[in-house]
Each structure stands twice: as C-alpha cells, then as structure tokens.
Tab-separated table of C-alpha atoms in Angstrom:
chain	number	residue	atom	x	y	z
A	1	MET	CA	-338.362	209.062	59.344
A	2	PRO	CA	-338.552	205.136	58.237
A	3	ILE	CA	-341.075	202.786	59.819
A	4	ILE	CA	-338.974	200.350	61.321
A	5	THR	CA	-339.162	196.773	61.982
A	6	ASN	CA	-336.104	194.676	61.490
A	7	ILE	CA	-332.636	194.427	60.778
A	8	GLU	CA	-332.327	194.871	58.042
A	9	ASP	CA	-334.020	198.385	57.891
A	10	LEU	CA	-331.766	199.501	60.217
A	11	ARG	CA	-329.069	198.687	57.605
A	12	VAL	CA	-330.308	200.488	55.041
A	13	LEU	CA	-330.721	203.950	57.133
A	14	HIS	CA	-326.867	203.226	57.875
A	15	GLN	CA	-325.608	202.622	55.006
A	16	LYS	CA	-327.165	206.138	53.501
A	17	ARG	CA	-325.858	208.120	57.042
A	18	THR	CA	-322.843	207.508	56.899
A	19	PRO	CA	-319.837	207.508	54.721
A	20	LYS	CA	-319.287	205.381	51.989
A	21	MET	CA	-315.593	204.180	53.612
A	22	PHE	CA	-317.128	203.811	57.239
A	23	TYR	CA	-320.159	202.280	56.388
A	24	ASP	CA	-318.054	199.615	53.602
A	25	TYR	CA	-315.819	199.273	56.459
A	26	ALA	CA	-318.786	197.806	58.675
A	27	ASP	CA	-320.634	195.854	55.632
A	28	SER	CA	-317.706	193.848	54.704
A	29	GLY	CA	-315.290	190.466	54.055
A	30	SER	CA	-312.640	190.101	52.756
A	31	TRP	CA	-311.520	188.388	49.351
A	32	THR	CA	-314.769	186.842	47.491
A	33	GLU	CA	-316.603	187.471	50.561
A	34	SER	CA	-318.061	183.430	51.193
A	35	THR	CA	-317.965	183.274	54.304
A	36	TYR	CA	-319.004	186.750	55.418
A	37	ARG	CA	-322.657	185.928	53.443
A	38	ALA	CA	-322.554	182.009	54.595
A	39	ASN	CA	-322.633	183.467	57.874
A	40	GLU	CA	-326.392	185.311	57.694
A	41	SER	CA	-327.238	182.689	55.009
A	42	ASP	CA	-326.042	179.255	56.648
A	43	PHE	CA	-328.575	180.123	59.650
A	44	GLN	CA	-331.140	180.931	56.900
A	45	LYS	CA	-331.359	177.307	56.216
A	46	ILE	CA	-332.552	176.577	59.994
A	47	LYS	CA	-335.865	174.978	60.181
A	48	LEU	CA	-337.641	175.393	63.741
A	49	ARG	CA	-341.051	173.804	64.596
A	50	GLN	CA	-343.698	175.385	65.745
A	51	ARG	CA	-346.031	173.990	68.260
A	52	VAL	CA	-349.740	174.966	69.631
A	53	ALA	CA	-351.882	174.335	72.114
A	54	VAL	CA	-348.761	175.448	74.875
A	55	ASN	CA	-348.490	177.472	77.527
A	56	MET	CA	-346.771	180.312	76.628
A	57	GLN	CA	-347.556	182.836	79.268
A	58	ASN	CA	-344.804	184.237	82.042
A	59	ARG	CA	-341.655	183.880	79.867
A	60	THR	CA	-338.573	184.416	80.057
A	61	THR	CA	-334.736	184.957	77.706
A	62	LYS	CA	-333.395	185.797	80.976
A	63	THR	CA	-329.466	184.054	81.858
A	64	THR	CA	-326.256	184.539	82.611
A	65	MET	CA	-322.372	185.098	81.120
A	66	VAL	CA	-319.752	183.964	82.839
A	67	GLY	CA	-321.202	185.455	85.989
A	68	GLN	CA	-323.566	188.598	84.476
A	69	GLU	CA	-326.942	188.418	84.468
A	70	VAL	CA	-328.518	189.611	81.326
A	71	ALA	CA	-331.337	190.584	79.687
A	72	MET	CA	-330.408	187.486	77.101
A	73	PRO	CA	-327.741	185.705	75.896
A	74	VAL	CA	-326.194	188.734	73.415
A	75	ALA	CA	-323.949	190.511	74.063
A	76	LEU	CA	-322.347	193.552	71.791
A	77	ALA	CA	-318.996	192.453	70.278
A	78	PRO	CA	-316.042	194.293	69.594
A	79	THR	CA	-315.473	195.949	66.701
A	80	GLY	CA	-313.518	198.721	65.562
A	81	LEU	CA	-313.393	202.290	64.132
A	82	THR	CA	-317.211	201.917	65.924
A	83	GLY	CA	-316.880	206.221	65.824
A	84	MET	CA	-316.668	206.369	62.958
A	85	GLN	CA	-319.599	205.018	62.242
A	86	TYR	CA	-321.370	207.767	64.439
A	87	PRO	CA	-319.923	210.629	66.721
A	88	ASP	CA	-318.959	209.284	70.011
A	89	GLY	CA	-319.855	205.303	68.393
A	90	GLU	CA	-318.793	203.429	71.499
A	91	ILE	CA	-319.877	205.183	74.438
A	92	LEU	CA	-323.248	205.452	72.499
A	93	ALA	CA	-323.556	201.866	71.996
A	94	ALA	CA	-322.146	200.870	75.719
A	95	GLN	CA	-325.025	203.324	77.367
A	96	ALA	CA	-327.205	201.639	75.586
A	97	ALA	CA	-326.267	198.374	76.864
A	98	GLU	CA	-326.403	199.105	80.106
A	99	LYS	CA	-329.451	200.492	79.815
A	100	PHE	CA	-331.108	197.367	78.115
A	101	GLY	CA	-329.301	194.989	80.554
A	102	VAL	CA	-326.434	193.422	78.671
A	103	PRO	CA	-323.086	193.176	78.038
A	104	PHE	CA	-320.653	195.745	75.990
A	105	CYS	CA	-317.214	195.548	74.694
A	106	LEU	CA	-315.349	197.589	73.341
A	107	SER	CA	-312.158	197.300	71.194
A	108	THR	CA	-308.741	197.130	71.018
A	109	MET	CA	-308.937	199.817	67.683
A	110	SER	CA	-311.902	201.814	68.849
A	111	ILE	CA	-312.005	205.661	68.367
A	112	CYS	CA	-313.611	206.600	71.854
A	113	SER	CA	-310.318	205.380	74.346
A	114	ILE	CA	-311.246	203.153	77.594
A	115	GLU	CA	-311.119	206.129	79.612
A	116	ASP	CA	-313.862	207.671	77.476
A	117	VAL	CA	-316.225	204.739	77.913
A	118	ALA	CA	-315.817	204.002	81.473
A	119	GLU	CA	-316.456	208.177	82.666
A	120	ARG	CA	-320.069	207.975	80.787
A	121	THR	CA	-321.177	204.339	82.114
A	122	THR	CA	-322.072	203.686	85.689
A	123	LYS	CA	-320.879	199.376	84.941
A	124	PRO	CA	-318.560	197.618	84.392
A	125	PHE	CA	-317.776	196.822	80.686
A	126	TRP	CA	-315.854	193.995	78.619
A	127	PHE	CA	-312.365	194.959	76.450
A	128	GLN	CA	-311.118	193.096	73.607
A	129	LEU	CA	-306.960	192.791	73.719
A	130	TYR	CA	-305.313	192.415	70.631
A	131	VAL	CA	-302.320	191.284	71.398
A	132	MET	CA	-298.891	193.143	69.356
A	133	LYS	CA	-295.477	192.824	69.807
A	134	ASP	CA	-294.597	195.433	72.835
A	135	ARG	CA	-295.687	193.800	74.933
A	136	GLY	CA	-295.644	196.887	76.813
A	137	PHE	CA	-297.530	197.943	75.354
A	138	ILE	CA	-300.248	195.534	76.073
A	139	GLU	CA	-299.064	195.762	79.874
A	140	ARG	CA	-299.987	198.696	79.877
A	141	LEU	CA	-303.053	198.803	78.013
A	142	ILE	CA	-304.931	195.143	80.564
A	143	GLU	CA	-303.640	198.343	83.207
A	144	ARG	CA	-305.866	200.940	82.139
A	145	ALA	CA	-308.546	198.310	81.823
A	146	LYS	CA	-308.679	196.699	85.533
A	147	ALA	CA	-308.264	200.848	86.875
A	148	ALA	CA	-311.757	201.432	84.337
A	149	LYS	CA	-313.135	197.939	86.774
A	150	CYS	CA	-313.324	195.928	82.639
A	151	SER	CA	-315.889	193.668	84.357
A	152	ALA	CA	-314.206	190.598	81.166
A	153	LEU	CA	-310.597	190.665	78.964
A	154	VAL	CA	-311.723	189.362	75.345
A	155	LEU	CA	-308.654	187.943	73.947
A	156	THR	CA	-309.277	187.820	70.085
A	157	LEU	CA	-306.932	184.966	68.481
A	158	ASP	CA	-307.836	184.999	64.839
A	159	LEU	CA	-306.122	188.697	64.220
A	160	GLN	CA	-302.480	187.469	63.994
A	161	ILE	CA	-302.295	189.031	60.663
A	162	LEU	CA	-305.118	191.083	58.738
A	163	GLY	CA	-307.015	189.353	55.893
A	164	GLN	CA	-307.390	191.638	52.895
A	165	ARG	CA	-310.229	193.817	52.554
A	166	HIS	CA	-310.548	194.290	48.677
A	167	LYS	CA	-313.394	198.160	49.512
A	168	ASP	CA	-310.992	199.418	52.831
A	169	ILE	CA	-308.211	199.430	50.200
A	170	LYS	CA	-310.264	200.613	47.445
A	171	ASN	CA	-311.981	202.940	49.962
A	172	GLY	CA	-308.516	204.053	51.157
A	173	LEU	CA	-309.570	204.136	55.151
A	174	SER	CA	-308.300	205.933	57.288
A	175	ALA	CA	-309.677	207.748	60.553
A	176	PRO	CA	-310.395	210.484	60.024
A	177	PRO	CA	-311.115	209.939	56.395
A	178	LYS	CA	-308.724	211.174	54.456
A	179	LEU	CA	-309.506	214.134	52.697
A	180	THR	CA	-309.886	212.904	48.848
A	181	ILE	CA	-312.183	214.950	46.464
A	182	PRO	CA	-314.223	211.061	46.153
A	183	ASN	CA	-314.000	210.942	50.124
A	184	ILE	CA	-314.972	214.686	49.999
A	185	ILE	CA	-317.831	214.630	47.622
A	186	ASN	CA	-319.366	211.337	49.525
A	187	MET	CA	-319.104	213.293	52.883
A	188	MET	CA	-321.143	216.046	51.322
A	189	THR	CA	-323.927	213.437	51.122
A	190	LYS	CA	-323.927	212.810	55.728
A	191	PRO	CA	-324.685	216.269	56.804
A	192	ARG	CA	-326.180	214.803	59.724
A	193	TRP	CA	-322.563	212.544	60.561
A	194	CYS	CA	-320.028	215.713	59.415
A	195	MET	CA	-321.840	217.821	61.716
A	196	GLY	CA	-321.902	215.436	64.651
A	197	MET	CA	-317.086	214.589	64.092
A	198	LEU	CA	-316.922	218.120	64.684
A	199	GLN	CA	-318.405	218.430	67.180
A	200	THR	CA	-316.501	215.228	69.341
A	201	PRO	CA	-312.454	215.445	70.023
A	202	ARG	CA	-312.580	211.622	69.550
A	203	ARG	CA	-311.498	211.209	66.154
A	204	THR	CA	-308.699	208.003	66.382
A	205	PHE	CA	-307.596	205.578	67.890
A	206	ARG	CA	-307.792	206.811	71.838
A	207	ASN	CA	-306.489	203.396	72.892
A	208	ILE	CA	-302.936	203.564	71.196
A	209	VAL	CA	-302.370	207.408	69.872
A	210	GLY	CA	-300.225	208.965	73.204
A	211	HIS	CA	-300.344	205.742	75.517
A	212	ALA	CA	-298.291	203.938	72.629
A	213	THR	CA	-294.377	204.607	72.488
A	214	GLY	CA	-293.366	207.139	69.479
A	215	VAL	CA	-296.736	206.227	68.497
A	216	GLY	CA	-298.308	210.475	69.150
A	217	ASN	CA	-300.361	210.997	65.950
A	218	MET	CA	-302.253	209.355	62.315
A	219	SER	CA	-298.685	209.475	60.996
A	220	SER	CA	-297.266	207.119	63.635
A	221	LEU	CA	-299.968	205.255	64.052
A	222	SER	CA	-300.527	203.646	60.932
A	223	SER	CA	-296.549	202.639	60.049
A	224	TRP	CA	-296.519	201.281	64.532
A	225	THR	CA	-300.042	199.525	63.742
A	226	ALA	CA	-298.583	197.837	59.974
A	227	GLU	CA	-295.700	196.451	62.062
A	228	GLN	CA	-297.272	195.979	65.209
A	229	PHE	CA	-299.851	192.710	64.804
A	230	ASP	CA	-297.831	189.222	65.744
A	231	PRO	CA	-298.023	186.454	63.464
A	232	GLY	CA	-295.478	184.569	66.368
A	233	LEU	CA	-298.593	184.749	69.222
A	234	ASN	CA	-299.056	181.281	70.667
A	235	TRP	CA	-301.652	179.513	73.902
A	236	GLY	CA	-297.628	180.604	75.435
A	237	ASP	CA	-298.128	184.300	75.136
A	238	VAL	CA	-303.185	183.107	76.253
A	239	GLU	CA	-301.255	182.424	79.350
A	240	TRP	CA	-298.728	185.031	79.945
A	241	ILE	CA	-301.947	187.377	79.622
A	242	LYS	CA	-304.315	185.321	81.918
A	243	LYS	CA	-301.595	186.088	84.779
A	244	HIS	CA	-301.409	189.468	84.369
A	245	TRP	CA	-305.263	189.978	83.752
A	246	ASP	CA	-305.956	187.923	86.284
A	247	GLY	CA	-309.737	188.096	85.447
A	248	LYS	CA	-312.332	186.728	83.687
A	249	LEU	CA	-311.255	185.797	80.839
A	250	ILE	CA	-312.706	185.013	77.326
A	251	ILE	CA	-310.936	183.618	73.745
A	252	LYS	CA	-312.401	184.677	71.006
A	253	GLY	CA	-311.772	184.097	67.339
A	254	ILE	CA	-312.628	179.851	67.241
A	255	LEU	CA	-313.095	177.617	64.480
A	256	ASP	CA	-312.059	173.916	65.005
A	257	PRO	CA	-312.448	171.669	68.231
A	258	GLU	CA	-308.344	171.332	67.906
A	259	ASP	CA	-308.625	175.062	69.267
A	260	ALA	CA	-311.575	175.031	71.560
A	261	ARG	CA	-310.207	172.090	73.366
A	262	ALA	CA	-306.630	174.181	73.694
A	263	ALA	CA	-308.577	177.120	75.039
A	264	VAL	CA	-310.037	174.986	77.753
A	265	GLY	CA	-306.809	174.327	78.541
A	266	SER	CA	-305.451	178.095	79.030
A	267	GLY	CA	-308.206	178.168	82.117
A	268	ALA	CA	-310.534	180.195	80.699
A	269	ASP	CA	-314.104	181.183	81.111
A	270	ALA	CA	-315.580	181.504	77.468
A	271	ILE	CA	-314.812	180.751	73.988
A	272	VAL	CA	-316.400	182.532	70.956
A	273	VAL	CA	-316.930	180.161	68.040
A	274	SER	CA	-316.058	183.219	64.629
A	275	ASN	CA	-314.443	183.404	62.509
A	276	HIS	CA	-314.073	187.424	62.467
A	277	GLY	CA	-317.271	188.162	60.363
A	278	GLY	CA	-315.847	186.596	57.419
A	279	ARG	CA	-313.737	189.162	57.304
A	280	GLN	CA	-310.293	186.998	57.869
A	281	LEU	CA	-309.816	183.867	55.970
A	282	ASP	CA	-312.400	183.718	53.275
A	283	GLY	CA	-313.895	180.489	52.980
A	284	ALA	CA	-313.758	179.195	56.552
A	285	MET	CA	-317.100	177.503	57.958
A	286	SER	CA	-319.485	179.496	59.440
A	287	SER	CA	-319.896	180.372	62.802
A	288	ILE	CA	-322.905	178.601	63.511
A	289	GLN	CA	-321.823	175.323	60.981
A	290	ALA	CA	-318.696	175.309	62.924
A	291	LEU	CA	-320.060	175.559	66.596
A	292	PRO	CA	-321.921	171.898	66.532
A	293	PRO	CA	-318.470	170.155	66.281
A	294	ILE	CA	-316.940	172.401	68.766
A	295	VAL	CA	-320.035	171.921	71.290
A	296	ASP	CA	-319.674	168.271	71.514
A	297	ALA	CA	-316.432	168.729	71.908
A	298	VAL	CA	-315.741	171.183	74.765
A	299	GLY	CA	-319.650	172.332	76.043
A	300	ASN	CA	-319.165	170.930	80.007
A	301	ASP	CA	-316.105	172.277	80.380
A	302	ILE	CA	-315.855	175.804	79.178
A	303	GLU	CA	-319.061	178.200	78.243
A	304	VAL	CA	-319.633	178.117	74.364
A	305	TRP	CA	-320.943	181.460	72.808
A	306	MET	CA	-321.222	182.643	69.171
A	307	ASP	CA	-320.818	185.034	66.609
A	308	GLY	CA	-321.248	185.751	63.182
A	309	GLY	CA	-324.235	186.409	61.259
A	310	ILE	CA	-326.827	186.977	63.702
A	311	ARG	CA	-329.479	189.269	62.471
A	312	SER	CA	-332.715	188.714	63.804
A	313	GLY	CA	-333.786	187.166	67.996
A	314	GLN	CA	-334.319	184.030	65.619
A	315	ASP	CA	-330.197	183.842	64.983
A	316	VAL	CA	-329.540	184.059	68.862
A	317	LEU	CA	-333.155	181.325	69.435
A	318	LYS	CA	-331.053	178.681	66.793
A	319	ALA	CA	-327.428	179.431	68.127
A	320	TRP	CA	-329.010	178.632	71.927
A	321	ALA	CA	-330.506	175.075	70.611
A	322	LEU	CA	-327.463	174.287	69.434
A	323	GLY	CA	-325.229	174.822	72.416
A	324	ALA	CA	-324.207	178.761	72.601
A	325	ARG	CA	-324.943	179.871	75.260
A	326	GLY	CA	-323.871	183.560	74.130
A	327	THR	CA	-323.893	185.207	70.942
A	328	MET	CA	-322.540	188.476	70.288
A	329	ILE	CA	-323.481	190.964	67.326
A	330	GLY	CA	-321.832	193.511	65.677
A	331	ARG	CA	-323.113	194.568	63.323
A	332	SER	CA	-326.652	194.192	63.834
A	333	PHE	CA	-325.542	197.092	66.239
A	334	LEU	CA	-323.895	198.707	64.011
A	335	TYR	CA	-326.295	199.029	61.319
A	336	GLY	CA	-328.574	200.349	64.202
A	337	LEU	CA	-325.579	203.504	65.753
A	338	GLY	CA	-324.885	204.527	61.946
A	339	ALA	CA	-328.979	204.654	61.679
A	340	MET	CA	-329.732	206.889	64.543
A	341	GLY	CA	-326.717	206.489	67.693
A	342	GLY	CA	-327.384	205.135	70.459
A	343	PRO	CA	-331.845	205.388	69.741
A	344	GLY	CA	-330.775	202.672	67.359
A	345	VAL	CA	-328.554	200.786	69.515
A	346	THR	CA	-331.409	199.824	71.053
A	347	LYS	CA	-333.670	199.850	68.760
A	348	CYS	CA	-331.065	197.202	67.450
A	349	LEU	CA	-331.566	195.459	71.138
A	350	GLU	CA	-335.222	195.474	71.132
A	351	ILE	CA	-336.033	194.457	67.569
A	352	ILE	CA	-333.421	190.843	68.627
A	353	HIS	CA	-335.208	190.501	71.963
A	354	LYS	CA	-338.582	190.586	70.391
A	355	GLU	CA	-338.245	188.667	67.883
A	356	LEU	CA	-336.690	185.727	71.036
A	357	ASP	CA	-339.312	186.358	72.661
A	358	LEU	CA	-341.621	185.997	70.524
A	359	THR	CA	-339.948	182.725	68.431
A	360	MET	CA	-339.404	181.111	71.995
A	361	ALA	CA	-343.018	181.363	72.411
A	362	PHE	CA	-343.872	180.024	68.727
A	363	THR	CA	-341.975	177.039	69.368
A	364	GLY	CA	-343.586	176.066	72.655
A	365	HIS	CA	-340.817	177.499	75.555
A	366	ARG	CA	-341.571	179.922	78.469
A	367	ASP	CA	-337.626	179.367	79.626
A	368	ILE	CA	-334.815	179.663	77.415
A	369	HIS	CA	-332.803	177.527	79.798
A	370	ASN	CA	-335.529	174.612	78.361
A	371	VAL	CA	-334.444	175.126	75.463
A	372	THR	CA	-332.682	172.612	72.919
A	373	ASN	CA	-332.203	171.362	69.017
A	374	ASP	CA	-336.480	169.737	70.355
A	375	ILE	CA	-336.995	173.284	68.269
A	376	LEU	CA	-335.424	172.850	65.156
A	377	VAL	CA	-336.607	170.771	61.815
A	378	PRO	CA	-333.819	167.600	62.286
A	379	GLY	CA	-331.375	167.262	58.754
A	380	THR	CA	-331.844	171.335	58.518
A	381	TYR	CA	-328.660	172.130	61.014
C-alpha cells in the first residue's frame, strides 16, 4: 500500500483500481472541461496570510449545518453511480461519514437505495432529489426518504437537461457496464473491483428500478431516464416539493445572485453554490468565484454553502473565509472510495480535517467561527 498523504494520492489509486468508464464518469466535466478545471485552479489563486506568535492551542473546527452538529463544515455531496466506483459504495461512504461526524447525502441516481443505506446506518442522512416529469414517482420518493428518517432534502436545480460529457459517450457508460470487448479487457485489469461486484446484488439504480412505473430492468430504465428529467422545472415546483417534504430543504445548483434571492423566497433553509462539478454549463463561473457575490446578496437571510473543486482542507477554509457556512465534497471522497472503499473515505476526511485544522492555526485562529476574509491576501480573491 502506498503512503497516502493528500487527496491526489487517493485519486491516483482510484484511477488504477476502478474501471475506466466509472473513473472517467467521476473525474470529468462537460464539453471542454474548462469550468471543471477552473473549480480547482481558482482555489489555488487565493493566497493565505500566515500569522505568528498567536495562541494555537485548543483548536476546534466544529460547527453546524442546517442545525446539525458537524465535526467540520463539510458534507459528502450526492454523487450518482457511487456504488459503481466501489461495490456498495453509498453504504460504505455513509458509514464513514457517520463515524467521522459529517453529513452524507444520497443521490437519486445511486446504486444502493434509500432503504439499503438506512438499514446499514444508525443516524439520519440526507437525500438528494432530481425532479422527474412523473410527479407520482417523486411523491413516492419523498415518502420513502421520510420513512428512512432522512433529516434533509437536497433539491438539485441545475440538471433539468443533461450536459454533454464526451468521455461518458465514448466509454458507453452504463450500470452495470455493457460487456463490450474494450470494457471486458479493462475490467480484467481491475480484479478487486470485479470480485466485489460479483458479491453484491447492488448493480443498478435501486431507487428507481422496481419503484418507477414501467421500470423493471435496465433496458426500461435507460429509456425512462432519457424522457424523465423535467426541462419545465420552475420555482412553483420547488414550492410543491417543499409542501410535500415539510422538513429541512437545501437547494443545490445556485450560481447567480438573482437565483439565490429566489431560493430565499422559496423558504429553503440553505443553498449550495455549485456548477455541478463543471458537468453542466461549460464556461460557467467556478463555484469559488461565484460565492462572494451570492453571500453579499443573501448571506444574512439563508445559510450559504458551496461545492466544486475542493481538494484540501485549505480549500474548505478559503470557502469559509469568503462566507460559505458549509461545503460539500464529491470527487474527493469518490477518490478515496474508489481507492480503498470505506477506509478510503475515512482517509479523505482525515486528510481534509487535518489540513483545515493546521491551516486555521497557521492563519492565527483557534475557532473556525472566528475566521473571516482577513486570513486571505487582498487582491487574490
């Protein structure tokens, strides 16, 4: 086992151990991937002020996200096909997050179902909702999340239509993978992944198959999903969902202050500044660039979080300094999961927490609640 010291180490190991189509699904963006790259590179442009001769004892990164106590302002973002990065991936990630003390959010497009995760965890997790044209299915999905005692609903608004991701098309992405000759050859080089997949029954979209009308297998699922994402989604639908959910509501996919103000008006409890990991509108602003004007517009009226490009605890602290009161990580924890399963997710969280804690100390703070943009070098953000 190589020595793992940072998120990049996990990414390299993930790429070695996971079939190409699923690694590429996790680690790619739409079209030219310019926004995908900017999410990460724009963090690197922001510089920190080092302080000395300050008391660095008794530090704490603990805070709350929508009223939930968390070990640090980080949640595991909803990611589709997580159970294809590693067998039973959603269950393992949820268990690791629960043990570490950060929230886990399950995607509508997960391989393990809401019920699978609920049966194998002891604390409430969050559920992410995509809005489909079949409103009856959406109502049933919300009721299933309630029955599983999910503590928050994360409504994703930036995937009414699907951005084109060239790698997915070229790889013929599917779950389970199509047994083409290139796929078989590639999977033969990933024996650990293959053995794990043979030992689990969870190899399809278990939130959908058997639950959506007319979807009983993979062939019917593909045609259903192609037709079901709703391009007519609007703020009236958000109001309808809030009434059916009647719990903590987090709106994900906000990049514009005007949309942020509309989210406040919808009665949401938090918003996530996000460009879907650079997987939708290529050429959109990076999440960290979009964050400050949104905080200025609505920061006193609603909790503002962000995701996109976070690869270190330093990135978490920079986002906090610019006004985010929570962050979400997707690729970072997927790298850990694909590399080592549940222990890899734990390793990812340990790395981010240690970097966050040490950077906070180096910038002269012991409590994350006291961190403001005075830790940042003016002109770099």
